[in-house]
C-alpha angles and dihedrals in degrees: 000000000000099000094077123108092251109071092044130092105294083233095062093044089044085058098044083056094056086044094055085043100054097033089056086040082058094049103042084053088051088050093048088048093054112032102029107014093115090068089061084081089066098060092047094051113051099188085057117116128254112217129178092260094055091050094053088042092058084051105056085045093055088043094054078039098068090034100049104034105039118009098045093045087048096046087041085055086046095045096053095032102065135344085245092066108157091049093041084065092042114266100129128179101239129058134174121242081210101059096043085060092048087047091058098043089054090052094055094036091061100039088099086050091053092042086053092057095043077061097053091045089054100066101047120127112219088193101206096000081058102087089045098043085048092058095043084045093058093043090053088043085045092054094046082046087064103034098053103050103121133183108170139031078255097060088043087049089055094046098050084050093041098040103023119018093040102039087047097054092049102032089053094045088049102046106023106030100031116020096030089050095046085048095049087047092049098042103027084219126119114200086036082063095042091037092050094039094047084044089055088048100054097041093051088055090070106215105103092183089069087037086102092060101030088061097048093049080045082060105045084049091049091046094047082046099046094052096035096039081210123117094191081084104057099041084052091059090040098052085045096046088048090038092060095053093051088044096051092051091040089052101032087069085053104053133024092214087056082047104068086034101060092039140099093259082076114107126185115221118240092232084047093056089051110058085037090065096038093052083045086048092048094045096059088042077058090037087052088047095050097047091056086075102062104024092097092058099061104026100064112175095271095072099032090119093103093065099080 
């Protein structure tokens, strides 16, 4: 069929995407508004208590969240773009044990570089916009505050299926598979769709004083997805990604060793940051290769429209 996005000018189904976006953007407020709105009162005051209820309550908002805002939007783009929806966005059937295992390699290989980078970001100054980021800093620190207090393996279970398995599904299907293909098939650049996507990314995260970072994980995720056309990789890299910071705070209340770890005395190391980044840059040089050997098997002519 003709009808589908796909086949249409890149423009018109660039625009469709933004239209699904913003509609499920307006819904999702509209649902936190409604539903959740009274535990806003508890970021903004930072004496208020934090009882069970609100907790759960944050939960069930972060978990509409992810559906709402980014899955539905992504399957809906899908859905109207080609009949093959799910492998269009990029859930294909097939996926490589070895570059799983490279996947997850690259993501613990370049964990010094962005460390380095959160460090960087630290310590800029914002000049005017300072006061303002710093509120809105507190308030996302105070959320994460409240989210991440864990008292069992349970509350640890939910929280790796709430903050890491479920964002990086739907973050992934929305950068990666929807807005960074519709940007590739606009522009017929490459790194302008991954630049832009990952800028996007960063940006609808709101800390700007982790932004420097965010984008360049956004980046590592649009070019493994660019050269793999897969997004089981990089959800693979997202969830762990997410995973290890659950993990470090679930952990760190646990262990006083964790706990200077996983803390801001840490520094990384400038040589650190740099072979970190070259053995990252040399696993996704393996990760291309390898991909090379199984992208003809899952982009047929039909939906050759990715490679620009």
């Amino acid at each position: 069929m003709k009808t589908y996005l796909k086949y249409q000018p890149p423009a018109v189904q660039f625009l469709a995407f933004l239209g699904l976006a913003g509609g499920f953007l307006i819904l999702n407020s509209a649902v936190s508004t409604f539903f959740f709105g009274d535990i806003a009162g508890v970021l903004l005051n930072k004496s208020a208590v934090v009882s069970p209820d609100v907790i759960d309550k944050f939960k069930w908002a972060q978990l509409a969240g992810s559906i709402i805002s980014f899955i539905l939007p992504s399957l809906f783009f899908g859905y109207y773009s080609s009949p093959k929806s799910l492998p269009y966005i990029g859930i294909q059937k097939d996926a490589s044990i070895i570059l799983f295992g490279a996947a997850f390699l690259l993501l613990c290989t370049i964990q010094p570089f962005i460390g380095w980078l959160g460090e960087i970001n630290g310590k800029i100054n914002f000049g005017g916009l300072q006061k303002s980021l710093l509120e809105m800093e507190a308030m996302y620190n105070r959320a994460l505050q409240v989210f991440l207090q864990m008292k069992n393996f349970g509350d640890l279970l939910i929280n790796l299926f709430i903050m890491a398995l479920l964002p990086a599904i739907g973050e992934e299907l929305f950068f990666r598979g929807s807005l960074q293909k519709a940007l590739l098939r606009i522009s017929h650049r490459p790194w302008l769709a991954i630049v832009v996507s990952s800028v996007v990314f960063a940006l609808l995260h709101g800390t700007f004083f982790k932004i420097l970072p965010i984008f360049t994980l956004g980046l590592i995720l649009g070019v493994v997805y660019y050269v793999t056309r897969n997004l089981w990789y990089t959800i693979l890299i997202h969830f762990l990604n997410n995973a290890f910071a659950v993990l470090s705070v679930y952990y760190a209340n646990r262990s006083e060793t964790i706990k200077k770890l996983a803390g801001d005395d840490y520094s990384v190391p400038l040589y650190g940051a740099f072979v970190s980044l070259i053995i990252g840059i040399g696993i996704i040089y393996f990760i291309k290769k390898k991909s090379d050997e199984v992208l003809p098997s899952i982009v047929t002519s039909d939906d050759n429209d990715y490679i620009a």
